[in-house]
Short mmCIF file of C-alpha atoms in Angstrom, two decimals:
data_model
loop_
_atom_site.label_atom_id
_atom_site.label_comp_id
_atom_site.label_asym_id
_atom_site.label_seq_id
_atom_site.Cartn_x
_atom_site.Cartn_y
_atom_site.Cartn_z
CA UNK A 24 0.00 0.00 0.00
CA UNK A 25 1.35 3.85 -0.65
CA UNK A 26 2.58 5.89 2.34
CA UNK A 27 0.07 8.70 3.12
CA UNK A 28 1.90 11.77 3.58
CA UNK A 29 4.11 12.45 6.17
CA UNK A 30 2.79 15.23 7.69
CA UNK A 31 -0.45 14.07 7.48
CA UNK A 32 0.13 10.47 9.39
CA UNK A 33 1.66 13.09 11.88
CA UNK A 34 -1.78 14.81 12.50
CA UNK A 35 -3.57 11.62 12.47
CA UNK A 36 -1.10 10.24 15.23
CA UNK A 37 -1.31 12.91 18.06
CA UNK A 38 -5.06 13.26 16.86
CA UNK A 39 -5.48 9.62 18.19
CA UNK A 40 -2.79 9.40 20.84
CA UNK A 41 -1.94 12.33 23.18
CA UNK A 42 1.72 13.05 24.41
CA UNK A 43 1.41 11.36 27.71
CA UNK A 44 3.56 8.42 27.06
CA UNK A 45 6.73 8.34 24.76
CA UNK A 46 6.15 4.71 23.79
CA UNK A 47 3.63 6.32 21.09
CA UNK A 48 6.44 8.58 19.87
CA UNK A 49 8.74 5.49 20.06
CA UNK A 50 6.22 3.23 18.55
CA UNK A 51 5.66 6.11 15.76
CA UNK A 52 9.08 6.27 14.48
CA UNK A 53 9.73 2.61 14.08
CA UNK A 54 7.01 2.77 12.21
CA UNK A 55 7.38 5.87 9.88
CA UNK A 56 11.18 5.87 9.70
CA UNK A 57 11.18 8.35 6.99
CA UNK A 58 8.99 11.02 8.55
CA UNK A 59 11.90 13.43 10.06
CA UNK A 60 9.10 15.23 11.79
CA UNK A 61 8.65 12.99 14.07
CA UNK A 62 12.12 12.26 14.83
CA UNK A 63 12.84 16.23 15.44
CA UNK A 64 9.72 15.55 18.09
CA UNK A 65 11.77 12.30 19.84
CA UNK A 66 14.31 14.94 19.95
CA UNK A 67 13.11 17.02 21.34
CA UNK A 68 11.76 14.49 24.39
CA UNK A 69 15.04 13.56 24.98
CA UNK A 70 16.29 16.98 24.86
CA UNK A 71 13.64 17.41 27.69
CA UNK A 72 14.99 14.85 30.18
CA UNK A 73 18.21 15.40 29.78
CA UNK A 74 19.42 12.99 27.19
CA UNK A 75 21.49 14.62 24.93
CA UNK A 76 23.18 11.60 23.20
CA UNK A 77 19.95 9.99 22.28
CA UNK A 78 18.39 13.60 21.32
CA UNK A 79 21.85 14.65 18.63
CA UNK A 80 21.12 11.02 17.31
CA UNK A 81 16.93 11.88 16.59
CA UNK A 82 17.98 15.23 15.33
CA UNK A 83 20.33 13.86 12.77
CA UNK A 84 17.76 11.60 11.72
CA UNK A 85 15.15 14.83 11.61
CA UNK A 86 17.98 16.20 9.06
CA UNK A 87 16.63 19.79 7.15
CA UNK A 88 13.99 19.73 9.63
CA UNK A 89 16.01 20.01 13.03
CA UNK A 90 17.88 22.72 10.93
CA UNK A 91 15.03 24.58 9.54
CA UNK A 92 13.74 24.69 13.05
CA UNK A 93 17.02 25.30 15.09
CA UNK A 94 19.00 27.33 12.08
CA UNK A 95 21.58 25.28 12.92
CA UNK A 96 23.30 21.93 11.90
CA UNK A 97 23.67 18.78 13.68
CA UNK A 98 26.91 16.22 13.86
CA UNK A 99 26.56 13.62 16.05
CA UNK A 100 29.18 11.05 17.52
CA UNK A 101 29.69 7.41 17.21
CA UNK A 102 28.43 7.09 20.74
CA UNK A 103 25.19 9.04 20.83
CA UNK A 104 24.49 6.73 17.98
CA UNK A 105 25.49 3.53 19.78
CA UNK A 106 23.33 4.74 22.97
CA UNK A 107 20.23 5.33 21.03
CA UNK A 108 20.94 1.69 19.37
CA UNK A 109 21.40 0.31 22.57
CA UNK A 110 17.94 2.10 23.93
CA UNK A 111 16.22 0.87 20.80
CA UNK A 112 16.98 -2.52 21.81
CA UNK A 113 15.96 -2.62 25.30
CA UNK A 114 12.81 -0.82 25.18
CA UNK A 115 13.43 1.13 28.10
CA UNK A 116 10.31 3.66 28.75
CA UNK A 117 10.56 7.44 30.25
CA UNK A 118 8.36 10.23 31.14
CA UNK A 119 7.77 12.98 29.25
CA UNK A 120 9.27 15.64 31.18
CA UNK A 121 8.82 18.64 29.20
CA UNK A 122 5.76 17.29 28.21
CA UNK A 123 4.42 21.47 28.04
CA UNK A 124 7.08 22.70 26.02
CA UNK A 125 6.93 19.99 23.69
CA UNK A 126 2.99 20.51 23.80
CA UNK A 127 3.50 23.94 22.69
CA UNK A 128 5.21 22.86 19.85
CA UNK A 129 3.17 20.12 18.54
CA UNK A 130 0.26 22.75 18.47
CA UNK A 131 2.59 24.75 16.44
CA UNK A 132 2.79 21.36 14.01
CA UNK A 133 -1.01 20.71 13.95
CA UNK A 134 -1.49 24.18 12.78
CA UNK A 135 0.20 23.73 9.89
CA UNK A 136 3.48 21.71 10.33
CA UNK A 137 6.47 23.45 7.56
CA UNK A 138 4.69 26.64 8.80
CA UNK A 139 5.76 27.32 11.77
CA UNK A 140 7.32 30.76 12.91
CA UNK A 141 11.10 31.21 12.88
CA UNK A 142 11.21 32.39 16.34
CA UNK A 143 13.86 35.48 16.89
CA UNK A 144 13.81 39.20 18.65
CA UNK A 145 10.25 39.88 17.28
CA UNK A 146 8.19 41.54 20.17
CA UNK A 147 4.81 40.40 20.52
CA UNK A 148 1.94 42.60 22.11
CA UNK A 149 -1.11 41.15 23.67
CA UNK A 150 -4.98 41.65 22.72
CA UNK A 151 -6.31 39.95 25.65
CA UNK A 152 -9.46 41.98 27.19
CA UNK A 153 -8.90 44.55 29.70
CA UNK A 154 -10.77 45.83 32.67
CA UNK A 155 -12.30 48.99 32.32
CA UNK A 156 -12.55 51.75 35.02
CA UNK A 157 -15.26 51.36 37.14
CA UNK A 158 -16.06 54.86 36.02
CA UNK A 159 -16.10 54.48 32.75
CA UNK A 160 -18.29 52.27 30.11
CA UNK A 161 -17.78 50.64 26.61
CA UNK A 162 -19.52 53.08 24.79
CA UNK A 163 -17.13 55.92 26.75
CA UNK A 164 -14.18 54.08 25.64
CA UNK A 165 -15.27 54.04 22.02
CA UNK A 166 -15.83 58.24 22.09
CA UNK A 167 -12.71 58.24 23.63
CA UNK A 168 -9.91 60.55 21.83
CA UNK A 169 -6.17 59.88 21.56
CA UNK A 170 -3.80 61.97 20.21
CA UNK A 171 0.62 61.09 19.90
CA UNK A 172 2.78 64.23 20.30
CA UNK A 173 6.21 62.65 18.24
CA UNK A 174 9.48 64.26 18.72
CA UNK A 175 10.15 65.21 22.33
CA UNK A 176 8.40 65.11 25.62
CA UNK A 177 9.59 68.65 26.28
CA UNK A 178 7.45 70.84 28.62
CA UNK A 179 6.82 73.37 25.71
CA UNK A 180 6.29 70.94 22.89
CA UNK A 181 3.92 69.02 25.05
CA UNK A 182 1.99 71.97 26.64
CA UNK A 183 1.64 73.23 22.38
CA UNK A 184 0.33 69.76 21.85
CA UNK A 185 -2.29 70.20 24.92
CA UNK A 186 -3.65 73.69 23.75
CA UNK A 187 -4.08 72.31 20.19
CA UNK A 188 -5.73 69.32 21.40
CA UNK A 189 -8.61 70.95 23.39
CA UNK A 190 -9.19 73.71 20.76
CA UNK A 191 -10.43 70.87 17.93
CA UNK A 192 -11.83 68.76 21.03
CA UNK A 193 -15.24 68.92 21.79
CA UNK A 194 -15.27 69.35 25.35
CA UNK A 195 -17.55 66.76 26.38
CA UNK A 196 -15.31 63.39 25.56
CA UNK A 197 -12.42 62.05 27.15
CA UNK A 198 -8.91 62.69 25.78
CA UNK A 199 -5.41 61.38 26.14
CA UNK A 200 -2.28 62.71 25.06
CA UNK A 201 0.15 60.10 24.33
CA UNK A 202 4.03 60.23 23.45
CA UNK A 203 4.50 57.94 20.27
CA UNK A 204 7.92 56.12 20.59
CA UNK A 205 9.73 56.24 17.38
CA UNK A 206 10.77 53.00 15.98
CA UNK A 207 14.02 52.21 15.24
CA UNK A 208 15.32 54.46 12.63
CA UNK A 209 13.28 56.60 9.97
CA UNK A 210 10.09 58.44 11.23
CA UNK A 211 7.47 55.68 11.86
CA UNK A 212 5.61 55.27 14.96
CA UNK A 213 5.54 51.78 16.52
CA UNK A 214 1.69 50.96 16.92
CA UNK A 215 2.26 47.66 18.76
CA UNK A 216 5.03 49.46 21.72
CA UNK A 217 2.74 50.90 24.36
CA UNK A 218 3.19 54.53 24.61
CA UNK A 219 4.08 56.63 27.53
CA UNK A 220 0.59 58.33 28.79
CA UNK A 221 1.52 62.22 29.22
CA UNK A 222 -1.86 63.83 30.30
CA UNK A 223 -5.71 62.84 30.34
CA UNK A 224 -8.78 64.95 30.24
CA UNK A 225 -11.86 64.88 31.61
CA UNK A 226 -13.45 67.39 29.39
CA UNK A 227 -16.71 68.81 30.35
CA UNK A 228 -18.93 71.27 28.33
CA UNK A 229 -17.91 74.30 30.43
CA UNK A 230 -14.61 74.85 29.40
CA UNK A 231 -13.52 75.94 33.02
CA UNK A 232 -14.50 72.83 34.83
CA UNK A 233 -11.87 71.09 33.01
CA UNK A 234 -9.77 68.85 34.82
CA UNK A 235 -6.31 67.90 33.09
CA UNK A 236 -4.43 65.10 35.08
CA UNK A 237 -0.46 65.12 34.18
CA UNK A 238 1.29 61.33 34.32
CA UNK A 239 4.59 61.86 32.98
CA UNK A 240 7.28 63.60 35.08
CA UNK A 241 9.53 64.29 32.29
CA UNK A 242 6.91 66.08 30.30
CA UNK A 243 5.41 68.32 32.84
CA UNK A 244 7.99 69.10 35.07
CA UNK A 245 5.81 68.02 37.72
CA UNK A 246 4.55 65.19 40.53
CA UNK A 247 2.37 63.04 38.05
CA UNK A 248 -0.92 61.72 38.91
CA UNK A 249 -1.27 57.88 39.09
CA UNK A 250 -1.55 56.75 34.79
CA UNK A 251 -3.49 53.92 36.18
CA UNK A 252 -7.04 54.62 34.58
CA UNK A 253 -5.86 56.65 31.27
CA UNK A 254 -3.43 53.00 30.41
CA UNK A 255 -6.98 50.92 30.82
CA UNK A 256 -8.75 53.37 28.82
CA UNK A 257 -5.54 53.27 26.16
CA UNK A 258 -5.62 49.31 26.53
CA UNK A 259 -9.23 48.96 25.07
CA UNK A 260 -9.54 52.20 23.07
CA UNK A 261 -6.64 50.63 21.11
CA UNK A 262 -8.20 46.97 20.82
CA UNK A 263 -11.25 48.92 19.06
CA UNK A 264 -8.92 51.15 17.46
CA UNK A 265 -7.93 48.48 15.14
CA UNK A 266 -11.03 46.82 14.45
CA UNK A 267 -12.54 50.69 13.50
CA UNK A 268 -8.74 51.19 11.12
CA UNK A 269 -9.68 47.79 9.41
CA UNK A 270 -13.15 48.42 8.66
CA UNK A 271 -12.26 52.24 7.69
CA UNK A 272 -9.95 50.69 5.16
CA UNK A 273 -12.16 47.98 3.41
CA UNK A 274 -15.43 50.82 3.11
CA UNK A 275 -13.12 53.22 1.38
CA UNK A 276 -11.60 50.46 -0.75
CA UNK A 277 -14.79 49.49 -1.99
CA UNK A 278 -16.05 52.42 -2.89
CA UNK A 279 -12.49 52.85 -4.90
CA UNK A 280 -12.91 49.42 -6.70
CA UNK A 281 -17.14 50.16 -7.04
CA UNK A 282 -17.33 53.74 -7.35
CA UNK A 283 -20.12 53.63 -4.67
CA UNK A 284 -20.47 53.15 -1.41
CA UNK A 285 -21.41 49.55 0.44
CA UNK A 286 -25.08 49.08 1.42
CA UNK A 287 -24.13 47.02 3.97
CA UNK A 288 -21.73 45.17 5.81
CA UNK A 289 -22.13 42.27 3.60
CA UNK A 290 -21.19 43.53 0.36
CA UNK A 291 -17.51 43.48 2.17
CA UNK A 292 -17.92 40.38 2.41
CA UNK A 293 -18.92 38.71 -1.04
CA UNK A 294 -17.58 35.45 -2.10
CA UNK A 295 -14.53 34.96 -4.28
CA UNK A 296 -13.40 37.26 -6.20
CA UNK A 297 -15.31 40.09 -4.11
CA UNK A 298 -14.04 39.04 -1.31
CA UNK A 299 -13.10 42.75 0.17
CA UNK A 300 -12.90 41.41 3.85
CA UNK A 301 -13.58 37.47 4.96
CA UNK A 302 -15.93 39.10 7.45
CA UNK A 303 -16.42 41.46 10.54
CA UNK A 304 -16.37 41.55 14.51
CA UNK A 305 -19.27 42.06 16.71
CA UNK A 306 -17.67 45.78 17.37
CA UNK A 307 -17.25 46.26 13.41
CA UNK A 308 -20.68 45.63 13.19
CA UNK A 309 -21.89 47.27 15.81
CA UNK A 310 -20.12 50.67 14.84
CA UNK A 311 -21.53 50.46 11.09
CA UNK A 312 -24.89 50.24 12.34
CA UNK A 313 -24.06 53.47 14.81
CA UNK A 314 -22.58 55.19 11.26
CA UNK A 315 -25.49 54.68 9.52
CA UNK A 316 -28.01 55.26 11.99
CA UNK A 317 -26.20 59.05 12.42
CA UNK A 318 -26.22 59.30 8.96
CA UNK A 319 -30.07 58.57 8.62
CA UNK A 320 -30.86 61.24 11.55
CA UNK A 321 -28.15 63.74 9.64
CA UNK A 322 -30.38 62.98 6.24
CA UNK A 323 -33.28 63.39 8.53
CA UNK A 324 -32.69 66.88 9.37
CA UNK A 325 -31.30 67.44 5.63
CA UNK A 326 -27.93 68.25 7.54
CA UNK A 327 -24.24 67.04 6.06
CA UNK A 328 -22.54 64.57 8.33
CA UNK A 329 -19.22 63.48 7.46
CA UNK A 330 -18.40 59.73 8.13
CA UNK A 331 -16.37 58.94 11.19
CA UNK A 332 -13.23 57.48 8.86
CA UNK A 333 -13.42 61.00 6.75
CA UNK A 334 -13.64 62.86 9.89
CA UNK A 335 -10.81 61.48 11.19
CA UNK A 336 -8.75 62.02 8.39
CA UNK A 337 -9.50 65.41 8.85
CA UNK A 338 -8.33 65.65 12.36
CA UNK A 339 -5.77 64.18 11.68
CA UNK A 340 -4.87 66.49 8.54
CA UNK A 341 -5.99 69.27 10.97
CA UNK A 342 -3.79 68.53 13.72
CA UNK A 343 -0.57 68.47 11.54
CA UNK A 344 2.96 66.89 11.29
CA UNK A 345 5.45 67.15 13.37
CA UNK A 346 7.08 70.93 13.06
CA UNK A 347 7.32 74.14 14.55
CA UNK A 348 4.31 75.15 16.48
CA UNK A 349 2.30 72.06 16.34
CA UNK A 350 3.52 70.27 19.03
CA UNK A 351 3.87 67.14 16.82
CA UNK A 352 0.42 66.00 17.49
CA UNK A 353 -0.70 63.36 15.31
CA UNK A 354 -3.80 61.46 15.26
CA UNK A 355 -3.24 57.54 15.74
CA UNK A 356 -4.66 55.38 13.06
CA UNK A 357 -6.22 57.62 10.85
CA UNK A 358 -5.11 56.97 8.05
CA UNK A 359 -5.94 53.95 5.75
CA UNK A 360 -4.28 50.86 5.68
CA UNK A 361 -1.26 50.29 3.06
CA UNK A 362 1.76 47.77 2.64
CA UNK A 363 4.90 48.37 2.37
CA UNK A 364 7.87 46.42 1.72
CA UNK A 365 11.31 46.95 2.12
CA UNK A 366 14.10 44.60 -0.16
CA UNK A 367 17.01 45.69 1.91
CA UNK A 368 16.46 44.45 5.28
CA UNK A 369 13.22 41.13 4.28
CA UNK A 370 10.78 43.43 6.03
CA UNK A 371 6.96 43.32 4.79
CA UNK A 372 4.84 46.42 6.88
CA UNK A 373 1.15 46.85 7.10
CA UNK A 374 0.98 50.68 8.33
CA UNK A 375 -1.31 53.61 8.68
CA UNK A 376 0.40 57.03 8.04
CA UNK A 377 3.13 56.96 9.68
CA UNK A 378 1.80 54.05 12.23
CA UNK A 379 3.36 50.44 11.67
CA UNK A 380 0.64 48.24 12.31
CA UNK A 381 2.54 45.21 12.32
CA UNK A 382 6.03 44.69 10.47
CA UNK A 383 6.92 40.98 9.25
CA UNK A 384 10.00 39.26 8.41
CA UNK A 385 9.54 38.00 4.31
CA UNK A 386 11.50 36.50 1.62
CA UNK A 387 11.80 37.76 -1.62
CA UNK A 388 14.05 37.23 -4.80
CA UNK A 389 16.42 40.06 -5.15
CA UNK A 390 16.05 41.89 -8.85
CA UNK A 391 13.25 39.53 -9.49
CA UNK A 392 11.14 40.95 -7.04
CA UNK A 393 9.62 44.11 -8.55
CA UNK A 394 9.40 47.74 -7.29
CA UNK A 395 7.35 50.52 -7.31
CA UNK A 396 3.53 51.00 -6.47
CA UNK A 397 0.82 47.89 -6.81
CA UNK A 398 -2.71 47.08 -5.06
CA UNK A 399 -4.14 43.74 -3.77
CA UNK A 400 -6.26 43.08 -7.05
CA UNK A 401 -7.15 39.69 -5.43
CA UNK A 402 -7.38 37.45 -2.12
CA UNK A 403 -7.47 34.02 -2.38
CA UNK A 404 -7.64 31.06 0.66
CA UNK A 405 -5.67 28.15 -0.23
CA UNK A 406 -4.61 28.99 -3.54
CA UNK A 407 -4.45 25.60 -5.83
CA UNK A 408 -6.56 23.95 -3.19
CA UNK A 409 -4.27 23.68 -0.01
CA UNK A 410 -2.98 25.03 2.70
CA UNK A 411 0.37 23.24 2.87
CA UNK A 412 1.53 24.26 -0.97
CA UNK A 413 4.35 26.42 -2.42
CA UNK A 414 2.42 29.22 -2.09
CA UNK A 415 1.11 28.13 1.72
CA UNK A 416 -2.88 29.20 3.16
CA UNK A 417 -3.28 32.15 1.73
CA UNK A 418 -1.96 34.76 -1.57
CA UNK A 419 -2.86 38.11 -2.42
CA UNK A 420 -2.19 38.95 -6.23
CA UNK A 421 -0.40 42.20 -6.79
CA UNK A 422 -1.80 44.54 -9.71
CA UNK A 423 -3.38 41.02 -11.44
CA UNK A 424 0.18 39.97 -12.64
CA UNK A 425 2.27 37.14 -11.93
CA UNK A 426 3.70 38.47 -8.92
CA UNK A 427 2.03 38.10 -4.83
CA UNK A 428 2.30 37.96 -1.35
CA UNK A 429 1.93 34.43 -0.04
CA UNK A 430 2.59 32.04 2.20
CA UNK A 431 5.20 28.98 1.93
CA UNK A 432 6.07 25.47 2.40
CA UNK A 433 10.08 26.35 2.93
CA UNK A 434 9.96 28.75 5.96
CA UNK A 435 13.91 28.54 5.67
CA UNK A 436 13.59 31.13 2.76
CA UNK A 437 12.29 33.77 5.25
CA UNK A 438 14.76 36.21 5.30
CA UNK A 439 16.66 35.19 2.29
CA UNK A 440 16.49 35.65 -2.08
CA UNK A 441 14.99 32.54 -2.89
CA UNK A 442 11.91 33.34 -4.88
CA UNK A 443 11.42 34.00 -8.69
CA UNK A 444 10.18 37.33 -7.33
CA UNK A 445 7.10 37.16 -5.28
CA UNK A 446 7.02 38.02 -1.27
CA UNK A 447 6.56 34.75 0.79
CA UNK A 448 5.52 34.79 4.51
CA UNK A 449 5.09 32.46 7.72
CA UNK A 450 1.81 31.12 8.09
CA UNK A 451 0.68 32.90 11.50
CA UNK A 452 1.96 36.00 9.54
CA UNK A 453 0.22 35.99 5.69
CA UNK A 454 -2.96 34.83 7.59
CA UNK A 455 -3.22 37.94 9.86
CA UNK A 456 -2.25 40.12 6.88
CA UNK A 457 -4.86 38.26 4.81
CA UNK A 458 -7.64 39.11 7.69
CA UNK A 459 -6.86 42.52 7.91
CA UNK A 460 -5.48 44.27 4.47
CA UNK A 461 -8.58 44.63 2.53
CA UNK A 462 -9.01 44.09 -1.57
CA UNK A 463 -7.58 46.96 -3.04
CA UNK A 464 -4.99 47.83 -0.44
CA UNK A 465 -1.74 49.96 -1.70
CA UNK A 466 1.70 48.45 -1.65
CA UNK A 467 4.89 49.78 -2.06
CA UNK A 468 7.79 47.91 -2.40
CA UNK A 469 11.39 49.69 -2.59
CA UNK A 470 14.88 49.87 -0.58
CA UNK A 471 15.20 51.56 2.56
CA UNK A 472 11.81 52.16 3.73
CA UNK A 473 11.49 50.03 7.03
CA UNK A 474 13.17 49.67 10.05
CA UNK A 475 14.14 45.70 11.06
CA UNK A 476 11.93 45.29 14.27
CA UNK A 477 9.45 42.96 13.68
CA UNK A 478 6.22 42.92 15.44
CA UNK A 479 3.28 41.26 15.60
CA UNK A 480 -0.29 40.85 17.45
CA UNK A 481 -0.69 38.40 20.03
CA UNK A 482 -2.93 36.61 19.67
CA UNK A 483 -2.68 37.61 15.72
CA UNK A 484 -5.76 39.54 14.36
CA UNK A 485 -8.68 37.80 13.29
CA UNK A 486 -12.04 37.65 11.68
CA UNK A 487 -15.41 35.69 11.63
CA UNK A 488 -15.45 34.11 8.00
CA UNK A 489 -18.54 35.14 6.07
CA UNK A 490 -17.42 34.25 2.61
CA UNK A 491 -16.31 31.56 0.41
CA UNK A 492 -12.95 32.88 -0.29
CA UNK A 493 -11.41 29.93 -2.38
CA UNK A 494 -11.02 30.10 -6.10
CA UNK A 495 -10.62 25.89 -7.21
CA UNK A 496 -11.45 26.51 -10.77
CA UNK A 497 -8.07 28.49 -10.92
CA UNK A 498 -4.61 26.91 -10.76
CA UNK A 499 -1.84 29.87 -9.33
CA UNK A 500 1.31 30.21 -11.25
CA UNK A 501 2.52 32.87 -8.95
CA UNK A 502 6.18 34.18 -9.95
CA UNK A 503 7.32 32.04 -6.64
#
């Protein structure tokens, strides 16, 4: 009878048999011999209790997978070899003792086994749900208003930033003035490094019953206030934040491909190939619904009400770069979503403005790789039918030629010139660029243009799936 696949006799073993014995493990590789998965897994067991000898001897056996994983080779000697022969033969049995580490991994595997993230100094910043203020609600949190001052945290350049904060405020929301920390090199603003929280205020509707609450020593010159409540506000304000830049980006890209604007939040999410978002959050939805009631009630009263992504371009227009007299106050997120990647350093960027979003570590194919300015002309889920391909769980077809960002099946090449000229991603990483870069979104690809920090959302951004976003009549001959 044929051999199934590898990796698939993998999933169908820990599906069936949990780690909680190694004599599975054992049993597994006597059986599959050739499946150097699995013997980069015995490895790793060993590695666990403390037997190195028997471990270098499973890892040489794992071969380009222990060094895909590792970045590193293997040489083992004559006797780690004999005492893994000698083990073999006595059938001795031991306890998994880094039975969660190993558990980590193997989830790692299941998701999508060649896939898995080359692990490095990427910072990761969590999502997880915050407690609110007892004094303040959901609905609060969402009118909140954030501003960055960029530059310094100077006295005067902060106090500039203050005064032209409250004068485009309305006075009835409240507002925190954040200091955006550059990232390294060039003039972006690192979304995903929490900033320092300068001042808060609870505005009121009399303008003298204002109370303005200083947390940053530096800035003010001062004895700060505790930044306790403005970071929980900050914490899920910026949760929101991204759901409201995502959707922001996908209305105004389809009214750019359709020359009209949706009717509703399911013409985002159309099948294949008008597939402008695989779907939307509970918030997403709820603040469309807000949007359109206001703009009902504005047609209503046959008064002009601008949309709450134009609006905020405005503001953010309004409140400047960063120069003399402006403080450097910048609104956070304002702008919509582009991509951005640079050839020099393997970086891939998802950013608003001058916000990166997330930043990504890519390979790409030197000269072959184009440059200059392109547009996600389509999204596909498992292009030519799978997820574990050449060109991995998801692409995204630049300007309808030959050329896309994709996933892999050789996450070695991340980092390197080893495509025909298309950009090629981790898994974890094409699939939370697939959720939230919209059909239609800008990219730029050039030399110099990002720094080499790599970030990315824990746990990675996400969306319900609404649509059928596979194309199986169509096989991909991506440039890859």
């Amino acid at each position: 009878m044929k051999p199934k696949d590898h990796d698939e006799q993998l999933r169908q073993f820990f599906q069936h048999h949990p780690l909680d014995d190694p004599l599975y493990l054992k049993k597994y590789v006597r059986e599959h011999p050739q499946n150097k998965m699995a013997w980069y897994l015995l490895g790793r067991e060993y590695d666990a209790q403390g037997k190195r000898g028997k471990a270098l001897y499973c890892y040489t056996q794992a071969g380009e997978i222990y060094e895909a994983f590792e970045n590193r080779t293997i040489a083992v000697s004559p006797e780690s070899e004999r005492s893994l022969t000698l083990w073999e033969r006595r059938g001795k049995r031991n306890k998994l003792l880094g039975r969660l580490r190993l558990a980590g991994l193997t989830l790692l595997l299941l998701l999508g086994v060649v896939f898995a993230p080359q692990w490095g100094s990427e910072t990761r910043q969590s999502q997880q749900a915050y407690t609110l203020p007892p004094d303040m609600t959901a609905d609060q949190v969402q009118q909140t208003k954030v501003y960055y001052v960029t530059g310094d945290k100077s006295k005067e350049r902060v106090g500039a930033a203050l005064q032209q904060m409250l004068l485009q405020e309305r006075l009835n929301r409240y507002a925190i003035l954040a200091y955006g920390k550059p990232a390294a090199g060039g003039d972006w603003i690192s979304w995903l490094t929490p900033p320092d929280i300068l001042l808060s205020v609870a505005a009121r509707q009399d303008a003298s019953q204002q109370q303005i609450e200083y947390h940053d020593a530096e800035s003010c010159g001062c004895q700060p206030t505790d930044p306790a409540k403005p970071q929980a506000v900050y914490r899920a304000w910026s949760q929101q934040r991204e759901q409201e830049l995502v959707l922001n980006s996908a209305l105004q890209a389809y009214e750019r491909k359709y020359g009209e604007a949706a009717d509703s939040l399911a013409d985002l999410s159309r099948p294949y190939p008008d597939n402008v978002l695989s779907g939307a959050t509970p918030f997403m939805e709820q603040l469309y619904q807000e949007r359109k009631g206001q703009a009902a009630q504005a047609a209503a009263a046959s008064a002009p009400v601008l949309a709450d992504a134009e609006a905020s371009a405005s503001d953010a227009s309004s409140a400047g770069d960063e120069g003399v007299g402006t403080g450097g106050l910048v609104k956070p997120l304002s702008e919509p979503l582009s991509i951005v990647v640079d050839k020099s350093n393997h970086r891939l960027a998802l950013v608003s403005g001058r916000f990166i979003v997330r930043i990504y570590p890519v390979g790409l194919g030197a000269g072959r790789t184009p440059e200059g300015t392109f547009e996600i002309s389509e999204k596909v889920r498992n292009p030519n039918g799978k997820s574990n391909g050449e060109f991995g769980s998801r692409g995204m077809t630049l300007s309808d030629t030959q050329y896309a960002i994709h996933g892999t099946n050789k996450p070695s090449s991340i980092g390197k010139d080893q495509s025909l000229g298309c950009v090629r991603m981790l898994k974890e990483d094409i699939e939370e660029l697939f959720a939230m870069a919209p059909l239609g979104t800008p990219v730029t690809i050039g030399h110099g243009l990002l720094p080499t920090e790599i970030k990315r959302g824990q746990p990675p951004f996400g969306l319900p799936v609404s649509s059928e976003e596979t194309n199986p009549g169509k096989v991909y001959k991506w440039l890859d």
